[in-house]
mmCIF file of C-alpha atoms in Angstrom:
data_model
loop_
_atom_site.group_PDB
_atom_site.id
_atom_site.type_symbol
_atom_site.label_atom_id
_atom_site.label_comp_id
_atom_site.label_asym_id
_atom_site.label_seq_id
_atom_site.Cartn_x
_atom_site.Cartn_y
_atom_site.Cartn_z
ATOM 1 C CA UNK Z 1 -13.923 -7.557 -4.799
ATOM 2 C CA UNK Z 2 -11.439 -9.285 -2.456
ATOM 3 C CA UNK Z 3 -11.215 -9.662 0.992
ATOM 4 C CA UNK Z 4 -8.725 -7.895 3.140
ATOM 5 C CA UNK Z 5 -7.093 -11.596 3.808
ATOM 6 C CA UNK Z 6 -6.231 -11.478 0.289
ATOM 7 C CA UNK Z 7 -2.556 -12.946 -0.173
ATOM 8 C CA UNK Z 8 -2.609 -10.886 -4.199
ATOM 9 C CA UNK Z 9 -3.057 -7.371 -2.750
ATOM 10 C CA UNK Z 10 -0.490 -4.290 -3.729
ATOM 11 C CA UNK Z 11 0.055 -2.691 -0.428
ATOM 12 C CA UNK Z 12 1.233 1.087 -1.111
ATOM 13 C CA UNK Z 13 3.861 1.835 1.795
ATOM 14 C CA UNK Z 14 5.855 4.388 2.947
ATOM 15 C CA UNK Z 15 9.257 2.558 2.744
ATOM 16 C CA UNK Z 16 12.705 3.567 2.506
ATOM 17 C CA UNK Z 17 14.928 0.758 4.013
ATOM 18 C CA UNK Z 18 18.486 3.011 3.267
ATOM 19 C CA UNK Z 19 18.300 6.124 4.508
ATOM 20 C CA UNK Z 20 21.266 8.880 4.175
ATOM 21 C CA UNK Z 21 22.343 11.691 6.560
ATOM 22 C CA UNK Z 22 25.475 14.348 5.921
ATOM 23 C CA UNK Z 23 26.601 11.694 3.095
ATOM 24 C CA UNK Z 24 26.727 8.521 5.840
ATOM 25 C CA UNK Z 25 23.923 5.779 4.615
ATOM 26 C CA UNK Z 26 22.276 3.386 7.370
ATOM 27 C CA UNK Z 27 20.726 0.410 6.278
ATOM 28 C CA UNK Z 28 17.636 -1.805 7.799
ATOM 29 C CA UNK Z 29 16.286 1.646 8.319
ATOM 30 C CA UNK Z 30 12.574 0.031 7.546
ATOM 31 C CA UNK Z 31 10.834 -2.480 11.062
ATOM 32 C CA UNK Z 32 11.329 -5.985 10.134
ATOM 33 C CA UNK Z 33 7.059 -5.655 9.452
ATOM 34 C CA UNK Z 34 7.412 -3.384 6.579
ATOM 35 C CA UNK Z 35 10.914 -5.185 5.005
ATOM 36 C CA UNK Z 36 8.637 -8.498 5.294
ATOM 37 C CA UNK Z 37 5.527 -6.464 3.330
ATOM 38 C CA UNK Z 38 8.594 -4.954 0.867
ATOM 39 C CA UNK Z 39 9.571 -8.183 -0.109
ATOM 40 C CA UNK Z 40 5.893 -9.869 -0.663
ATOM 41 C CA UNK Z 41 5.356 -7.187 -2.788
ATOM 42 C CA UNK Z 42 7.853 -7.454 -4.952
ATOM 43 C CA UNK Z 43 6.886 -11.407 -5.232
ATOM 44 C CA UNK Z 44 3.982 -10.426 -7.100
ATOM 45 C CA UNK Z 45 3.956 -10.839 -10.635
ATOM 46 C CA UNK Z 46 0.164 -9.784 -10.633
ATOM 47 C CA UNK Z 47 -2.225 -8.249 -7.870
ATOM 48 C CA UNK Z 48 -4.340 -5.466 -6.417
ATOM 49 C CA UNK Z 49 -2.798 -2.037 -5.878
ATOM 50 C CA UNK Z 50 -4.436 -1.037 -2.135
ATOM 51 C CA UNK Z 51 -3.260 1.510 0.925
ATOM 52 C CA UNK Z 52 -1.778 -0.125 3.632
ATOM 53 C CA UNK Z 53 -4.514 1.061 6.248
ATOM 54 C CA UNK Z 54 -3.267 1.782 9.619
ATOM 55 C CA UNK Z 55 -5.820 2.487 11.548
ATOM 56 C CA UNK Z 56 -6.418 1.914 15.365
ATOM 57 C CA UNK Z 57 -10.061 1.324 15.453
ATOM 58 C CA UNK Z 58 -10.841 -1.042 12.155
ATOM 59 C CA UNK Z 59 -7.088 -2.099 11.981
ATOM 60 C CA UNK Z 60 -6.630 -6.113 12.549
ATOM 61 C CA UNK Z 61 -3.639 -9.025 11.623
ATOM 62 C CA UNK Z 62 -4.543 -8.794 7.683
ATOM 63 C CA UNK Z 63 -1.946 -7.835 5.114
ATOM 64 C CA UNK Z 64 -3.926 -4.658 4.036
ATOM 65 C CA UNK Z 65 -3.657 -3.426 8.277
ATOM 66 C CA UNK Z 66 -8.146 -3.476 8.240
ATOM 67 C CA UNK Z 67 -9.795 -6.178 10.121
ATOM 68 C CA UNK Z 68 -11.264 -9.510 7.793
ATOM 69 C CA UNK Z 69 -14.890 -8.952 8.061
ATOM 70 C CA UNK Z 70 -13.535 -5.617 5.272
ATOM 71 C CA UNK Z 71 -13.953 -6.291 1.589
ATOM 72 C CA UNK Z 72 -12.307 -4.394 -0.706
ATOM 73 C CA UNK Z 73 -13.487 -3.392 -3.849
ATOM 74 C CA UNK Z 74 -11.331 -2.014 -6.487
ATOM 75 C CA UNK Z 75 -13.240 1.193 -8.078
ATOM 76 C CA UNK Z 76 -9.854 1.944 -10.507
ATOM 77 C CA UNK Z 77 -6.137 1.572 -10.374
ATOM 78 C CA UNK Z 78 -3.865 2.573 -13.140
ATOM 79 C CA UNK Z 79 -0.310 2.617 -13.981
ATOM 80 C CA UNK Z 80 2.423 5.399 -14.784
ATOM 81 C CA UNK Z 81 2.891 8.670 -13.457
ATOM 82 C CA UNK Z 82 0.256 10.550 -12.683
ATOM 83 C CA UNK Z 83 1.778 13.816 -10.604
ATOM 84 C CA UNK Z 84 4.775 16.045 -10.993
ATOM 85 C CA UNK Z 85 8.299 13.616 -10.434
ATOM 86 C CA UNK Z 86 9.121 16.758 -7.295
ATOM 87 C CA UNK Z 87 6.009 14.370 -5.499
ATOM 88 C CA UNK Z 88 6.696 11.003 -5.959
ATOM 89 C CA UNK Z 89 9.657 8.775 -4.619
ATOM 90 C CA UNK Z 90 11.011 5.633 -6.016
ATOM 91 C CA UNK Z 91 10.143 3.032 -3.750
ATOM 92 C CA UNK Z 92 11.900 0.007 -3.402
ATOM 93 C CA UNK Z 93 8.436 -1.777 -1.609
ATOM 94 C CA UNK Z 94 6.569 -2.089 -5.059
ATOM 95 C CA UNK Z 95 7.264 -4.598 -7.927
ATOM 96 C CA UNK Z 96 7.910 -3.034 -11.180
ATOM 97 C CA UNK Z 97 5.300 -2.792 -13.136
ATOM 98 C CA UNK Z 98 3.907 -0.267 -10.511
ATOM 99 C CA UNK Z 99 6.927 1.898 -9.846
ATOM 100 C CA UNK Z 100 4.693 4.255 -9.808
ATOM 101 C CA UNK Z 101 0.821 4.605 -10.264
ATOM 102 C CA UNK Z 102 -3.274 5.573 -8.725
ATOM 103 C CA UNK Z 103 -5.518 3.800 -6.843
ATOM 104 C CA UNK Z 104 -9.238 4.105 -5.909
ATOM 105 C CA UNK Z 105 -11.733 2.394 -4.411
ATOM 106 C CA UNK Z 106 -13.622 1.140 -0.882
ATOM 107 C CA UNK Z 107 -13.790 -0.940 2.433
ATOM 108 C CA UNK Z 108 -16.644 -2.025 3.056
ATOM 109 C CA UNK Z 109 -17.753 -3.875 6.705
ATOM 110 C CA UNK Z 110 -21.376 -5.254 7.034
ATOM 111 C CA UNK Z 111 -20.776 -6.511 9.974
ATOM 112 C CA UNK Z 112 -19.758 -3.087 11.514
ATOM 113 C CA UNK Z 113 -21.898 -0.723 8.700
ATOM 114 C CA UNK Z 114 -18.354 1.087 8.126
ATOM 115 C CA UNK Z 115 -17.415 2.424 4.609
ATOM 116 C CA UNK Z 116 -13.478 3.417 4.180
ATOM 117 C CA UNK Z 117 -13.029 5.334 1.113
ATOM 118 C CA UNK Z 118 -9.643 5.583 -0.447
ATOM 119 C CA UNK Z 119 -7.973 7.410 -2.998
ATOM 120 C CA UNK Z 120 -3.688 7.366 -3.294
ATOM 121 C CA UNK Z 121 -1.208 7.919 -5.704
ATOM 122 C CA UNK Z 122 2.440 6.785 -5.958
#
């Protein structure tokens, strides 16, 4: 179990800081917040991969996007490719060892009586 405020969380989220359109490359496509989260991920040599939650109802200013009253329980996370290449994208926001993998778990808030289940493959 880890709290949503734990700095060892590796955040799995959609990230593409350069975009190619009709042969032209546009850099700095991502927001400053997304670039900061990508730098956080890349600075970690170890950590727990969890989704970057984007929910208004349970949102907070923590790394993973949930309010600080949530605890995260990682059920399983493994490195490797678990989908065909055509469904995967290389993400510059993940640490090298977590280039591809999957994660599943639950986020619990006793205060709110809320359970959020997740399963994510990247």
